[in-house]
Amino acid sequence: MADDEEGAEPWVRLLRREQTARNIHGSLRAAGITVPLDAVLDLCNRPVRTHDGNPSPLPPE
């Protein structure tokens, strides 16, 4: 399976991560778990390791 962020423009990766954070936040709220959206955004915007072990850098702010 290909990495969704592979080859994507930095702004596209950031937009996808923000949408993912909002989806997670909504799921948590639906389950009765109250977490600030900012906390979920911070978690989703942390660099992750790709399948080859290299970090996936965040786009510059």
PDB file of C-alpha atoms in Angstrom:
ATOM      1  CA  MET A   1       0.000   0.000   0.000  1.00  0.00           C
ATOM      2  CA  ALA A   2       1.363   3.411  -0.916  1.00  0.00           C
ATOM      3  CA  ASP A   3       1.819   6.112   1.682  1.00  0.00           C
ATOM      4  CA  ASP A   4      -0.909   8.760   1.261  1.00  0.00           C
ATOM      5  CA  GLU A   5       1.620  11.521   1.906  1.00  0.00           C
ATOM      6  CA  GLU A   6       4.322  10.226  -0.417  1.00  0.00           C
ATOM      7  CA  GLY A   7       5.021  12.823  -3.096  1.00  0.00           C
ATOM      8  CA  ALA A   8       2.301  15.177  -1.865  1.00  0.00           C
ATOM      9  CA  GLU A   9       2.893  18.897  -1.592  1.00  0.00           C
ATOM     10  CA  PRO A  10       3.527  20.120   1.977  1.00  0.00           C
ATOM     11  CA  TRP A  11       0.225  22.008   2.126  1.00  0.00           C
ATOM     12  CA  VAL A  12      -1.645  18.885   0.995  1.00  0.00           C
ATOM     13  CA  ARG A  13      -0.020  16.816   3.753  1.00  0.00           C
ATOM     14  CA  LEU A  14      -0.896  19.471   6.330  1.00  0.00           C
ATOM     15  CA  LEU A  15      -4.506  19.630   5.120  1.00  0.00           C
ATOM     16  CA  ARG A  16      -4.830  15.840   5.275  1.00  0.00           C
ATOM     17  CA  ARG A  17      -3.415  15.767   8.793  1.00  0.00           C
ATOM     18  CA  GLU A  18      -5.837  18.485   9.892  1.00  0.00           C
ATOM     19  CA  GLN A  19      -8.778  16.562   8.433  1.00  0.00           C
ATOM     20  CA  THR A  20      -7.569  13.384  10.135  1.00  0.00           C
ATOM     21  CA  ALA A  21      -7.359  15.251  13.450  1.00  0.00           C
ATOM     22  CA  ARG A  22     -10.903  16.562  13.033  1.00  0.00           C
ATOM     23  CA  ASN A  23     -12.166  13.043  12.234  1.00  0.00           C
ATOM     24  CA  ILE A  24     -10.435  11.613  15.318  1.00  0.00           C
ATOM     25  CA  HIS A  25     -11.763  14.464  17.459  1.00  0.00           C
ATOM     26  CA  GLY A  26     -15.295  13.828  16.214  1.00  0.00           C
ATOM     27  CA  SER A  27     -15.011  10.097  16.908  1.00  0.00           C
ATOM     28  CA  LEU A  28     -13.745  10.747  20.425  1.00  0.00           C
ATOM     29  CA  ARG A  29     -16.598  13.184  21.117  1.00  0.00           C
ATOM     30  CA  ALA A  30     -19.126  10.661  19.787  1.00  0.00           C
ATOM     31  CA  ALA A  31     -17.688   8.120  22.236  1.00  0.00           C
ATOM     32  CA  GLY A  32     -18.126  10.602  25.086  1.00  0.00           C
ATOM     33  CA  ILE A  33     -14.423  11.410  25.380  1.00  0.00           C
ATOM     34  CA  THR A  34     -13.726  15.123  25.722  1.00  0.00           C
ATOM     35  CA  VAL A  35     -10.363  16.174  24.314  1.00  0.00           C
ATOM     36  CA  PRO A  36      -9.454  19.649  23.024  1.00  0.00           C
ATOM     37  CA  LEU A  37      -9.165  19.785  19.241  1.00  0.00           C
ATOM     38  CA  ASP A  38      -5.784  21.517  19.634  1.00  0.00           C
ATOM     39  CA  ALA A  39      -4.442  18.473  21.492  1.00  0.00           C
ATOM     40  CA  VAL A  40      -5.551  16.135  18.707  1.00  0.00           C
ATOM     41  CA  LEU A  41      -4.081  18.483  16.071  1.00  0.00           C
ATOM     42  CA  ASP A  42      -0.766  18.514  17.941  1.00  0.00           C
ATOM     43  CA  LEU A  43      -0.726  14.727  18.039  1.00  0.00           C
ATOM     44  CA  CYS A  44      -1.516  14.408  14.321  1.00  0.00           C
ATOM     45  CA  ASN A  45       1.118  16.982  13.362  1.00  0.00           C
ATOM     46  CA  ARG A  46       4.005  15.167  15.022  1.00  0.00           C
ATOM     47  CA  PRO A  47       6.538  13.731  12.590  1.00  0.00           C
ATOM     48  CA  VAL A  48       6.069  10.031  11.949  1.00  0.00           C
ATOM     49  CA  ARG A  49       8.389   7.339  10.674  1.00  0.00           C
ATOM     50  CA  THR A  50       7.671   6.137   7.151  1.00  0.00           C
ATOM     51  CA  HIS A  51       7.790   2.499   6.077  1.00  0.00           C
ATOM     52  CA  ASP A  52      11.501   2.886   5.243  1.00  0.00           C
ATOM     53  CA  GLY A  53      12.302   4.332   8.679  1.00  0.00           C
ATOM     54  CA  ASN A  54      12.864   7.910   7.535  1.00  0.00           C
ATOM     55  CA  PRO A  55      11.040  10.692   9.348  1.00  0.00           C
ATOM     56  CA  SER A  56       8.196  12.402   7.543  1.00  0.00           C
ATOM     57  CA  PRO A  57       9.041  16.083   8.087  1.00  0.00           C
ATOM     58  CA  LEU A  58       6.340  18.627   8.616  1.00  0.00           C
ATOM     59  CA  PRO A  59       6.035  21.490   6.166  1.00  0.00           C
ATOM     60  CA  PRO A  60       7.527  24.777   7.375  1.00  0.00           C
ATOM     61  CA  GLU A  61       5.059  27.112   9.059  1.00  0.00           C
TER      62      GLU A  61
END
